[in-house]
Short mmCIF file of C-alpha atoms in Angstrom, two decimals:
data_model
loop_
_atom_site.label_atom_id
_atom_site.label_comp_id
_atom_site.label_asym_id
_atom_site.label_seq_id
_atom_site.Cartn_x
_atom_site.Cartn_y
_atom_site.Cartn_z
CA MET A 25 58.50 152.30 110.97
CA LYS A 26 55.32 150.67 112.21
CA LYS A 27 55.32 149.26 115.75
CA ILE A 28 55.48 145.47 115.96
CA LYS A 29 52.31 144.03 117.50
CA SER A 30 52.94 140.44 116.44
CA LEU A 31 55.71 138.44 114.80
CA GLU A 32 55.56 134.99 113.24
CA MET A 33 58.20 132.64 111.84
CA VAL A 34 56.62 130.07 109.51
CA ASN A 35 58.16 126.71 108.48
CA ILE A 36 61.74 127.91 108.94
CA SER A 37 64.44 125.43 107.90
CA LYS A 38 68.22 125.82 107.90
CA SER A 39 70.98 123.25 107.42
CA PHE A 40 74.78 123.31 107.55
CA GLN A 41 76.81 120.77 105.59
CA GLY A 42 73.63 118.78 105.02
CA ILE A 43 72.72 118.61 108.73
CA PHE A 44 69.53 120.36 109.87
CA ALA A 45 69.97 123.05 112.53
CA ASN A 46 66.30 124.09 112.15
CA LYS A 47 63.58 121.97 110.57
CA ASN A 48 60.14 123.41 109.73
CA LEU A 49 59.99 125.59 112.83
CA ASN A 50 56.96 127.74 113.63
CA LEU A 51 57.11 130.45 116.29
CA GLN A 52 54.80 133.32 117.28
CA ILE A 53 55.11 136.20 119.74
CA LYS A 54 52.88 139.21 120.49
CA SER A 55 53.28 142.63 122.08
CA GLY A 56 53.86 142.63 125.88
CA GLU A 57 55.02 139.00 126.00
CA ILE A 58 58.23 137.29 127.13
CA LEU A 59 58.75 134.06 125.20
CA GLY A 60 61.28 131.51 126.44
CA LEU A 61 63.26 129.50 123.89
CA LEU A 62 64.52 126.41 125.68
CA GLY A 63 66.72 123.58 124.44
CA GLU A 64 69.92 121.60 124.79
CA ASN A 65 73.22 122.88 123.46
CA GLY A 66 73.04 122.63 119.69
CA ALA A 67 69.23 122.33 119.64
CA GLY A 68 68.98 125.20 117.12
CA LYS A 69 67.91 128.09 119.37
CA THR A 70 70.64 130.55 118.41
CA THR A 71 70.48 129.57 114.72
CA LEU A 72 66.75 130.38 114.65
CA MET A 73 67.33 133.76 116.27
CA ASN A 74 70.28 134.51 113.98
CA ILE A 75 67.84 134.01 111.09
CA LEU A 76 65.40 136.46 112.67
CA TYR A 77 68.25 138.95 113.17
CA GLY A 78 69.45 138.59 109.58
CA LEU A 79 72.81 136.94 110.30
CA TYR A 80 71.69 133.76 108.49
CA GLN A 81 69.30 133.28 105.62
CA PRO A 82 66.80 130.40 105.93
CA ASP A 83 66.77 127.62 103.32
CA SER A 84 62.96 127.84 103.38
CA GLY A 85 60.13 129.49 105.29
CA GLU A 86 59.03 133.07 105.88
CA ILE A 87 58.81 135.79 108.54
CA LYS A 88 55.73 137.92 109.13
CA ILE A 89 55.32 141.14 111.12
CA ASN A 90 51.76 142.25 111.86
CA ASN A 91 50.59 139.45 109.49
CA LYS A 92 52.63 140.89 106.60
CA LYS A 93 55.52 138.95 105.03
CA ILE A 94 58.90 140.70 105.29
CA GLU A 95 62.44 140.06 104.07
CA ILE A 96 65.34 140.18 106.53
CA ASN A 97 68.61 139.78 104.65
CA SER A 98 70.95 141.49 107.13
CA PRO A 99 71.09 142.82 110.71
CA VAL A 100 70.55 146.32 109.28
CA ALA A 101 67.23 145.15 107.77
CA SER A 102 66.30 143.49 111.07
CA ILE A 103 66.96 146.71 112.98
CA GLU A 104 64.88 148.65 110.43
CA HIS A 105 61.98 146.31 111.18
CA GLY A 106 62.30 146.94 114.95
CA ILE A 107 64.23 143.81 115.97
CA GLY A 108 67.29 143.98 118.26
CA MET A 109 69.56 141.22 119.54
CA VAL A 110 71.92 140.98 122.50
CA HIS A 111 74.39 138.18 121.75
CA GLN A 112 75.81 135.75 124.29
CA HIS A 113 79.29 137.19 123.76
CA PHE A 114 78.95 140.97 123.79
CA MET A 115 79.96 142.84 120.63
CA LEU A 116 81.66 145.81 122.26
CA ILE A 117 85.05 147.48 121.72
CA GLN A 118 86.87 147.10 125.03
CA ASN A 119 89.13 150.16 124.78
CA HIS A 120 86.32 152.54 123.81
CA SER A 121 84.04 154.32 126.28
CA VAL A 122 80.40 153.45 126.88
CA ILE A 123 79.13 156.42 124.87
CA GLU A 124 81.53 155.68 122.00
CA ASN A 125 80.29 152.08 121.78
CA ILE A 126 76.67 153.22 121.77
CA ALA A 127 77.37 155.87 119.13
CA LEU A 128 79.05 153.28 116.90
CA GLY A 129 76.00 151.01 117.13
CA TYR A 130 73.34 153.70 116.70
CA LYS A 131 71.91 154.01 113.19
CA ASP A 132 71.21 157.79 113.52
CA THR A 133 74.54 158.87 115.02
CA PRO A 134 75.43 162.26 113.48
CA PHE A 135 78.80 162.77 111.78
CA PHE A 136 79.67 165.92 113.73
CA PHE A 137 79.84 165.87 117.55
CA PRO A 138 78.19 162.41 117.83
CA LYS A 139 78.71 162.00 121.57
CA ILE A 140 77.17 165.34 122.45
CA LYS A 141 74.15 164.80 120.20
CA ILE A 142 73.16 161.36 121.50
CA LYS A 143 74.06 161.79 125.19
CA GLU A 144 70.62 163.08 126.17
CA LYS A 145 68.89 160.28 124.28
CA ILE A 146 70.99 157.64 126.05
CA LEU A 147 70.30 159.14 129.48
CA GLU A 148 66.58 159.25 128.66
CA PHE A 149 66.51 155.51 127.91
CA SER A 150 68.70 154.77 130.93
CA LYS A 151 66.23 156.61 133.18
CA LYS A 152 63.15 155.11 131.51
CA PHE A 153 64.29 151.54 132.16
CA ASN A 154 65.97 152.36 135.48
CA PHE A 155 69.52 151.25 134.86
CA PRO A 156 72.21 153.81 135.67
CA ILE A 157 75.28 153.81 133.43
CA GLU A 158 78.53 155.79 133.42
CA LEU A 159 79.02 157.00 129.86
CA SER A 160 82.68 158.00 130.20
CA LYS A 161 83.93 154.63 131.47
CA LYS A 162 85.87 152.28 129.20
CA VAL A 163 84.10 148.99 128.48
CA TRP A 164 86.93 146.92 129.97
CA GLN A 165 86.32 148.64 133.31
CA LEU A 166 82.70 147.42 133.47
CA SER A 167 81.16 144.29 134.92
CA ALA A 168 79.40 141.84 132.61
CA GLY A 169 76.04 143.16 133.81
CA GLU A 170 76.97 146.74 132.95
CA GLN A 171 78.22 145.67 129.50
CA GLN A 172 74.93 143.90 128.90
CA ARG A 173 73.03 147.11 129.68
CA ILE A 174 75.03 148.88 126.97
CA GLU A 175 73.92 146.23 124.46
CA ILE A 176 70.29 146.62 125.55
CA ILE A 177 70.46 150.43 125.27
CA LYS A 178 71.98 150.08 121.78
CA ALA A 179 69.03 147.90 120.72
CA LEU A 180 66.41 150.19 122.27
CA LEU A 181 67.97 153.34 120.78
CA ASN A 182 67.62 151.75 117.36
CA GLY A 183 63.88 151.37 117.96
CA ALA A 184 63.68 147.69 118.93
CA ASP A 185 60.12 146.59 119.71
CA LEU A 186 61.34 142.97 119.83
CA LEU A 187 64.47 142.21 121.84
CA ILE A 188 66.26 138.85 121.49
CA LEU A 189 68.49 137.85 124.41
CA ASP A 190 70.85 134.90 123.84
CA GLU A 191 71.78 133.19 127.14
CA PRO A 192 71.79 136.63 128.85
CA THR A 193 72.60 135.46 132.39
CA SER A 194 75.49 133.14 131.53
CA VAL A 195 78.06 135.82 132.47
CA LEU A 196 76.06 137.56 135.23
CA THR A 197 76.22 137.30 138.99
CA PRO A 198 72.94 136.32 140.72
CA GLN A 199 72.37 139.97 141.71
CA GLU A 200 72.97 141.20 138.13
CA ALA A 201 70.56 138.53 136.82
CA LYS A 202 67.86 139.79 139.22
CA GLU A 203 68.43 143.36 138.05
CA LEU A 204 68.14 142.22 134.42
CA PHE A 205 64.80 140.51 135.14
CA VAL A 206 63.45 143.76 136.63
CA ILE A 207 64.47 145.61 133.46
CA LEU A 208 62.88 142.97 131.20
CA ASN A 209 59.60 143.02 133.13
CA ASP A 210 59.53 146.83 132.86
CA MET A 211 60.04 146.52 129.10
CA LYS A 212 57.22 143.98 128.91
CA LYS A 213 54.86 146.37 130.74
CA GLN A 214 55.71 149.05 128.17
CA GLY A 215 54.65 146.76 125.31
CA HIS A 216 57.98 145.35 124.17
CA MET A 217 58.32 141.70 123.10
CA ILE A 218 61.24 139.66 124.40
CA ILE A 219 62.57 136.32 123.21
CA PHE A 220 64.68 134.85 125.99
CA ILE A 221 67.04 132.05 124.90
CA SER A 222 68.12 129.87 127.81
CA HIS A 223 68.78 126.36 129.03
CA LYS A 224 68.19 127.36 132.67
CA LEU A 225 64.83 126.04 133.79
CA ASN A 226 64.57 128.27 136.88
CA GLU A 227 64.94 131.41 134.76
CA ILE A 228 62.40 130.28 132.18
CA MET A 229 59.86 129.49 134.90
CA GLU A 230 60.43 132.78 136.73
CA LEU A 231 60.50 135.19 133.80
CA CYS A 232 58.65 133.86 130.78
CA ASP A 233 54.93 133.84 129.92
CA ARG A 234 55.30 131.00 127.40
CA VAL A 235 58.06 128.58 126.51
CA VAL A 236 58.91 126.83 123.24
CA VAL A 237 61.13 123.74 123.57
CA LEU A 238 63.55 122.72 120.81
CA ARG A 239 65.34 119.42 120.42
CA LYS A 240 67.69 118.60 117.54
CA GLY A 241 66.38 121.45 115.42
CA GLU A 242 62.67 120.73 115.86
CA ILE A 243 59.97 122.08 118.17
CA ILE A 244 59.05 119.39 120.67
CA GLY A 245 56.41 121.39 122.50
CA SER A 246 55.06 124.77 123.56
CA THR A 247 53.26 125.68 126.76
CA GLU A 248 52.45 128.48 129.19
CA THR A 249 54.91 128.43 132.08
CA GLN A 250 52.07 128.54 134.63
CA LYS A 251 50.83 125.20 133.28
CA THR A 252 54.10 123.26 133.54
CA ASP A 253 57.02 122.54 135.87
CA LYS A 254 60.78 122.08 135.71
CA LYS A 255 60.70 118.29 135.47
CA SER A 256 58.27 118.31 132.55
CA LEU A 257 60.32 120.89 130.67
CA ALA A 258 63.56 119.00 131.32
CA LYS A 259 62.08 115.76 130.01
CA MET A 260 60.74 117.58 126.94
CA MET A 261 64.14 119.17 126.37
CA ILE A 262 66.40 116.12 126.56
CA GLY A 263 63.95 113.26 126.10
CA ARG A 264 64.47 111.61 129.49
CA GLU A 265 64.02 112.19 133.22
CA VAL A 266 66.57 114.45 134.90
CA ILE A 267 67.82 113.98 138.45
CA PHE A 268 68.01 117.45 139.99
CA ASN A 269 69.82 116.40 143.16
CA ILE A 270 72.89 114.25 142.56
CA LYS A 271 73.84 112.17 145.60
CA LYS A 272 77.45 112.63 146.70
CA GLU A 273 78.76 109.68 148.67
CA LYS A 274 80.99 110.25 151.68
CA ILE A 275 84.64 109.36 151.01
CA GLU A 276 87.64 109.59 153.31
CA LYS A 277 90.07 112.10 151.87
CA GLY A 278 93.57 110.87 151.03
CA GLU A 279 96.99 112.47 150.81
CA THR A 280 97.60 116.11 149.96
CA VAL A 281 97.60 116.76 146.20
CA LEU A 282 97.76 120.56 145.98
CA ASN A 283 99.39 122.89 148.48
CA VAL A 284 99.19 126.65 147.99
CA ASP A 285 101.40 128.54 150.42
CA ASN A 286 101.05 132.26 151.04
CA ILE A 287 100.81 133.38 147.40
CA ASN A 288 100.42 136.94 146.15
CA VAL A 289 99.27 137.61 142.57
CA VAL A 290 98.56 140.82 140.64
CA ASP A 291 95.77 141.32 138.10
CA ASP A 292 95.90 142.75 134.56
CA LYS A 293 95.85 146.30 135.94
CA GLY A 294 98.90 145.64 138.13
CA LEU A 295 96.83 145.64 141.33
CA LEU A 296 97.13 142.97 144.01
CA ALA A 297 94.38 140.43 143.29
CA LEU A 298 95.39 137.68 145.75
CA LYS A 299 96.79 138.52 149.18
CA ASN A 300 98.70 135.82 151.09
CA ILE A 301 96.38 132.98 150.04
CA SER A 302 97.04 129.54 151.54
CA PHE A 303 95.09 126.26 151.30
CA ASN A 304 95.41 122.61 150.27
CA ILE A 305 93.33 119.93 148.57
CA HIS A 306 93.51 116.17 149.14
CA GLU A 307 92.82 113.04 147.13
CA ASN A 308 89.08 112.22 146.96
CA GLU A 309 88.17 115.85 147.66
CA ILE A 310 86.45 118.73 145.88
CA LEU A 311 87.22 122.20 147.21
CA GLY A 312 84.82 124.85 145.95
CA ILE A 313 85.74 128.52 145.60
CA ALA A 314 82.66 130.70 146.03
CA GLY A 315 82.44 134.45 145.61
CA VAL A 316 81.09 137.27 143.51
CA ALA A 317 82.96 137.58 140.18
CA GLY A 318 86.03 139.80 140.28
CA ASN A 319 87.29 138.92 143.74
CA GLY A 320 90.39 137.00 142.61
CA GLN A 321 88.94 133.72 141.32
CA LYS A 322 90.32 134.15 137.81
CA GLU A 323 93.79 135.08 139.05
CA LEU A 324 93.90 132.12 141.46
CA ALA A 325 93.02 129.59 138.75
CA GLU A 326 95.56 131.10 136.35
CA ALA A 327 98.33 131.20 138.97
CA ILE A 328 97.95 127.50 139.77
CA THR A 329 97.86 126.44 136.11
CA GLY A 330 100.84 128.57 135.01
CA ILE A 331 98.97 131.18 132.97
CA ARG A 332 99.69 133.99 135.47
CA LYS A 333 102.89 134.67 137.42
CA ILE A 334 102.97 134.39 141.20
CA THR A 335 104.71 137.35 142.86
CA THR A 336 105.55 135.62 146.14
CA GLY A 337 104.68 132.27 147.70
CA SER A 338 104.66 128.75 146.27
CA VAL A 339 102.44 126.05 144.75
CA THR A 340 103.23 122.33 144.95
CA ILE A 341 101.60 119.23 143.42
CA LYS A 342 102.22 116.06 145.43
CA GLY A 343 105.30 117.72 146.91
CA LYS A 344 106.74 118.96 143.59
CA ASP A 345 107.16 122.72 143.23
CA ILE A 346 105.28 124.01 140.16
CA THR A 347 105.49 127.72 141.01
CA ASN A 348 105.75 129.81 137.84
CA ILE A 349 106.64 126.93 135.52
CA SER A 350 104.94 126.67 132.10
CA PRO A 351 101.35 125.41 131.66
CA ARG A 352 102.71 122.50 129.58
CA LYS A 353 105.03 121.36 132.42
CA ILE A 354 102.23 121.79 134.95
CA PHE A 355 100.01 119.57 132.76
CA ASP A 356 102.77 116.95 132.74
CA GLN A 357 102.59 116.95 136.56
CA GLY A 358 98.98 115.77 136.34
CA VAL A 359 97.09 119.08 136.43
CA SER A 360 94.24 119.60 133.98
CA HIS A 361 92.43 122.89 133.48
CA VAL A 362 88.97 123.94 132.34
CA PRO A 363 89.48 127.69 131.86
CA GLU A 364 86.93 130.42 132.51
CA GLU A 365 87.59 131.99 129.09
CA ARG A 366 87.15 128.87 126.98
CA ILE A 367 87.56 130.59 123.59
CA LYS A 368 90.72 132.44 124.65
CA PHE A 369 92.46 129.72 126.66
CA GLY A 370 90.58 126.47 126.03
CA ILE A 371 90.64 125.98 122.26
CA ALA A 372 92.27 126.96 118.97
CA PRO A 373 89.14 128.24 117.15
CA GLY A 374 90.43 127.81 113.59
CA LEU A 375 91.54 124.19 114.06
CA PHE A 376 89.46 121.05 113.61
CA LEU A 377 87.80 119.15 116.44
CA TYR A 378 90.44 116.43 116.35
CA ASP A 379 93.23 119.01 116.74
CA ASN A 380 91.48 120.55 119.73
CA ALA A 381 90.85 117.16 121.29
CA ILE A 382 94.59 116.76 121.98
CA LEU A 383 95.69 120.30 122.86
CA LYS A 384 98.47 120.02 125.48
CA GLN A 385 98.48 116.25 124.85
CA HIS A 386 99.95 116.09 121.34
CA HIS A 387 103.42 115.25 122.70
CA LEU A 388 102.21 112.14 124.52
CA ASP A 389 103.43 108.78 123.17
CA LYS A 390 99.89 107.61 122.42
CA TYR A 391 99.40 110.47 119.93
CA SER A 392 102.93 111.02 118.65
CA LYS A 393 105.69 108.79 117.30
CA ASN A 394 109.15 110.00 116.24
CA SER A 395 107.85 113.61 116.33
CA PHE A 396 104.99 112.77 113.93
CA LEU A 397 101.34 112.94 115.00
CA GLN A 398 99.42 109.66 114.75
CA TYR A 399 96.23 110.99 113.20
CA ASP A 400 94.42 107.65 113.12
CA LYS A 401 94.72 107.39 116.90
CA ILE A 402 93.90 111.09 117.38
CA LYS A 403 90.72 110.82 115.30
CA THR A 404 89.61 107.65 117.09
CA HIS A 405 90.16 109.41 120.42
CA THR A 406 88.13 112.42 119.20
CA LYS A 407 85.22 110.25 118.06
CA ASN A 408 85.19 108.55 121.47
CA LEU A 409 85.14 111.95 123.24
CA ILE A 410 82.28 113.19 121.06
CA LYS A 411 80.25 110.07 121.77
CA LYS A 412 80.98 109.89 125.50
CA PHE A 413 80.38 113.58 126.19
CA ASN A 414 77.49 113.97 123.74
CA VAL A 415 79.15 116.73 121.69
CA SER A 416 76.86 117.80 118.86
CA ALA A 417 79.02 118.35 115.74
CA PRO A 418 78.64 117.59 112.01
CA SER A 419 81.99 115.71 112.04
CA ILE A 420 85.44 115.71 113.62
CA ASN A 421 86.65 117.60 110.52
CA THR A 422 84.64 120.68 111.57
CA GLU A 423 86.43 123.80 112.80
CA ILE A 424 85.63 124.04 116.49
CA ARG A 425 84.56 127.70 116.24
CA ASN A 426 81.48 126.50 114.32
CA LEU A 427 80.16 124.66 117.40
CA SER A 428 77.82 126.19 119.97
CA GLY A 429 79.41 127.44 123.18
CA GLY A 430 78.00 124.55 125.17
CA ASN A 431 79.38 121.94 122.79
CA ILE A 432 82.82 123.57 122.87
CA GLN A 433 82.66 123.32 126.67
CA LYS A 434 81.75 119.64 126.50
CA LEU A 435 84.77 118.89 124.30
CA ILE A 436 87.11 120.81 126.62
CA LEU A 437 85.77 118.94 129.63
CA GLY A 438 86.04 115.61 127.88
CA ARG A 439 89.62 116.34 126.83
CA GLU A 440 90.67 117.38 130.35
CA ILE A 441 88.90 114.50 132.10
CA SER A 442 90.25 111.87 129.66
CA GLU A 443 93.77 112.06 131.14
CA GLU A 444 92.51 111.14 134.65
CA PRO A 445 94.31 114.08 136.30
CA SER A 446 95.65 114.19 139.86
CA LEU A 447 94.22 117.71 140.09
CA MET A 448 91.54 119.32 137.98
CA VAL A 449 91.21 123.09 138.13
CA ALA A 450 87.69 123.69 136.86
CA SER A 451 86.47 127.27 136.35
CA HIS A 452 82.71 127.37 135.81
CA PRO A 453 82.74 123.91 134.13
CA THR A 454 78.98 123.77 133.55
CA TYR A 455 78.73 127.35 132.27
CA GLY A 456 76.70 127.34 129.06
CA LEU A 457 75.54 123.74 129.47
CA ASP A 458 71.94 122.56 129.40
CA VAL A 459 70.39 120.67 132.29
CA GLY A 460 71.17 117.19 130.89
CA ALA A 461 74.80 118.00 130.14
CA THR A 462 75.17 119.72 133.51
CA GLN A 463 73.96 116.59 135.29
CA TYR A 464 76.36 114.42 133.30
CA LEU A 465 79.37 116.68 133.89
CA ARG A 466 78.71 116.94 137.62
CA GLU A 467 78.60 113.16 137.76
CA GLN A 468 81.97 113.07 135.94
CA LEU A 469 83.51 115.40 138.51
CA LEU A 470 82.27 113.15 141.32
CA LYS A 471 83.73 110.18 139.44
CA ILE A 472 87.19 111.85 139.37
CA ARG A 473 86.82 112.44 143.12
CA LYS A 474 85.90 108.78 143.71
CA LEU A 475 88.91 107.58 141.71
CA GLY A 476 91.27 109.54 143.95
CA GLY A 477 91.50 112.81 142.06
CA ALA A 478 91.38 116.27 143.60
CA ILE A 479 89.26 119.08 142.15
CA LEU A 480 89.48 122.83 142.66
CA LEU A 481 86.05 124.05 141.55
CA PHE A 482 85.32 127.70 140.80
CA SER A 483 81.61 128.44 140.45
CA GLU A 484 79.14 131.25 141.02
CA ASP A 485 76.32 128.69 141.12
CA LEU A 486 75.86 128.09 144.86
CA ASP A 487 73.63 125.07 144.21
CA GLU A 488 76.52 123.49 142.30
CA ILE A 489 79.00 124.39 145.06
CA PHE A 490 76.85 122.82 147.78
CA GLU A 491 75.96 119.79 145.68
CA LEU A 492 79.53 118.81 144.76
CA CYS A 493 82.00 120.17 147.29
CA ASP A 494 83.49 118.64 150.43
CA ARG A 495 84.83 121.99 151.59
CA ILE A 496 83.93 125.53 150.51
CA ALA A 497 86.27 128.53 150.50
CA ILE A 498 84.75 131.99 150.19
CA LEU A 499 86.88 134.60 148.40
CA PHE A 500 86.41 138.34 148.91
CA GLU A 501 88.79 141.02 147.62
CA GLY A 502 91.64 138.55 147.24
CA LYS A 503 91.35 136.98 150.71
CA PHE A 504 89.42 134.06 152.17
CA THR A 505 86.62 134.97 154.55
CA GLY A 506 86.16 131.29 155.39
CA ILE A 507 87.21 127.73 154.44
CA LEU A 508 84.49 125.51 155.86
CA ASP A 509 83.27 121.93 155.57
CA ALA A 510 80.21 121.66 153.32
CA ASP A 511 78.01 120.65 156.28
CA ASP A 512 79.22 123.50 158.52
CA LYS A 513 76.20 125.43 159.81
CA ARG A 514 78.08 128.70 159.46
CA LEU A 515 77.63 128.40 155.69
CA ALA A 516 74.09 129.70 156.24
CA ASP A 517 75.91 133.06 156.30
CA ILE A 518 77.67 132.49 152.96
CA GLY A 519 76.03 135.58 151.45
CA LEU A 520 77.53 137.78 154.18
CA MET A 521 80.92 136.12 153.73
CA MET A 522 80.78 136.71 149.96
CA ALA A 523 80.07 140.39 150.70
CA GLY A 524 82.99 140.61 153.18
CA SER A 525 80.66 141.32 156.12
CA LEU A 526 81.62 138.13 158.03
CA ASN A 527 84.98 136.46 158.45
CA TYR A 528 85.49 132.92 159.77
CA VAL A 529 89.22 132.64 159.03
#
């Protein structure tokens, strides 16, 4: 296999159900270059890369490597040509070990004693790109950053000169994202090409040499990152100016909405994830939960919304005890939920958009009469959600699994906000959203706050936490190391609190 020195996609078009996902797109990349692919949710970024990786076939256009036309009709063919892809949602088998997953994805894995034969090769690549990895660990025991390294090693072992990364930092902590950037820059120095799909302007500006901007399936512009800035890219991406600092007005907080009293909760491994946690949230207030992933955030959100059992302690909403009752009954008490795992807990992937637009709400009088669903009203409601929250979809009769991750998130948010909840539990609500959608959704959260709602916001984006929250609670190993007002000067030490080195409780 000849090393890739240049790759070109020429006049690539692809449509689904008569709607263009890509329209006459032209893209070039050369050896030792990191190319950013920037665009809104549903702009066509992932579709274009799925064509390059052989998952989709273009309706028209061609692909050239080293100025020679090639055919890529499957991922196997793409790998043979030296192209690897790390998908947004990792394609690993959770109950298998690291080395077993790599062996399964390696094209030259021998039939006899596969783990022994490829162990040295894996360790060689791990050392070359300076990311240590424990080969005997099960995948489910690894952090998102460690799982991503497995995917990268799989691609490199298969001889990838060009590596495609689809929203690679969406599941990483800030520290893991920094470590990834070091790895990618090392790969660039060694002559690899990288296509970096993102909607995060800071990452594009920091990492990429050039950026191509897509909007509604077409290339709007291309530029070197040194010759542009975030505002220009944002305007190119969504077609209007973006306000990067939303102004949060001061509001007097009202009565207590949520009271969590001394709860203990165990995780999926049976270990204590939350240890005697107590706090409350009031009307007109956003309480942010900050912390490095894996310190109890997931368990706290699930305990309050009824997905996970509370071992001891209690949770009340406006004085009513909701401890360990069903998610449906908790919803009926005015609690909405934007889950961290949107595919697992937020939607029914095989159902249409209009079915998903009323999940948990189908029993309400406005959608149901005499035990029969009122589909005219449901479909009208869905169309309104799609319009208001700018969900990009061919129609409401589309299965929701066919939407991009960001558009699924917009529909979930729209559905949960539409009921004007007393309490919204929002876990990473802007995860996977482009800059325009992020701005809009943050404004919606502030609107709920202004109308008297209470919000429990889980986020690993500290800018988001500081921008939106009235108080900030820092969670470390299942305990709070501080619950402070957003203007408290001690929050300058938030990094130390997140690491458990400082305690202001």
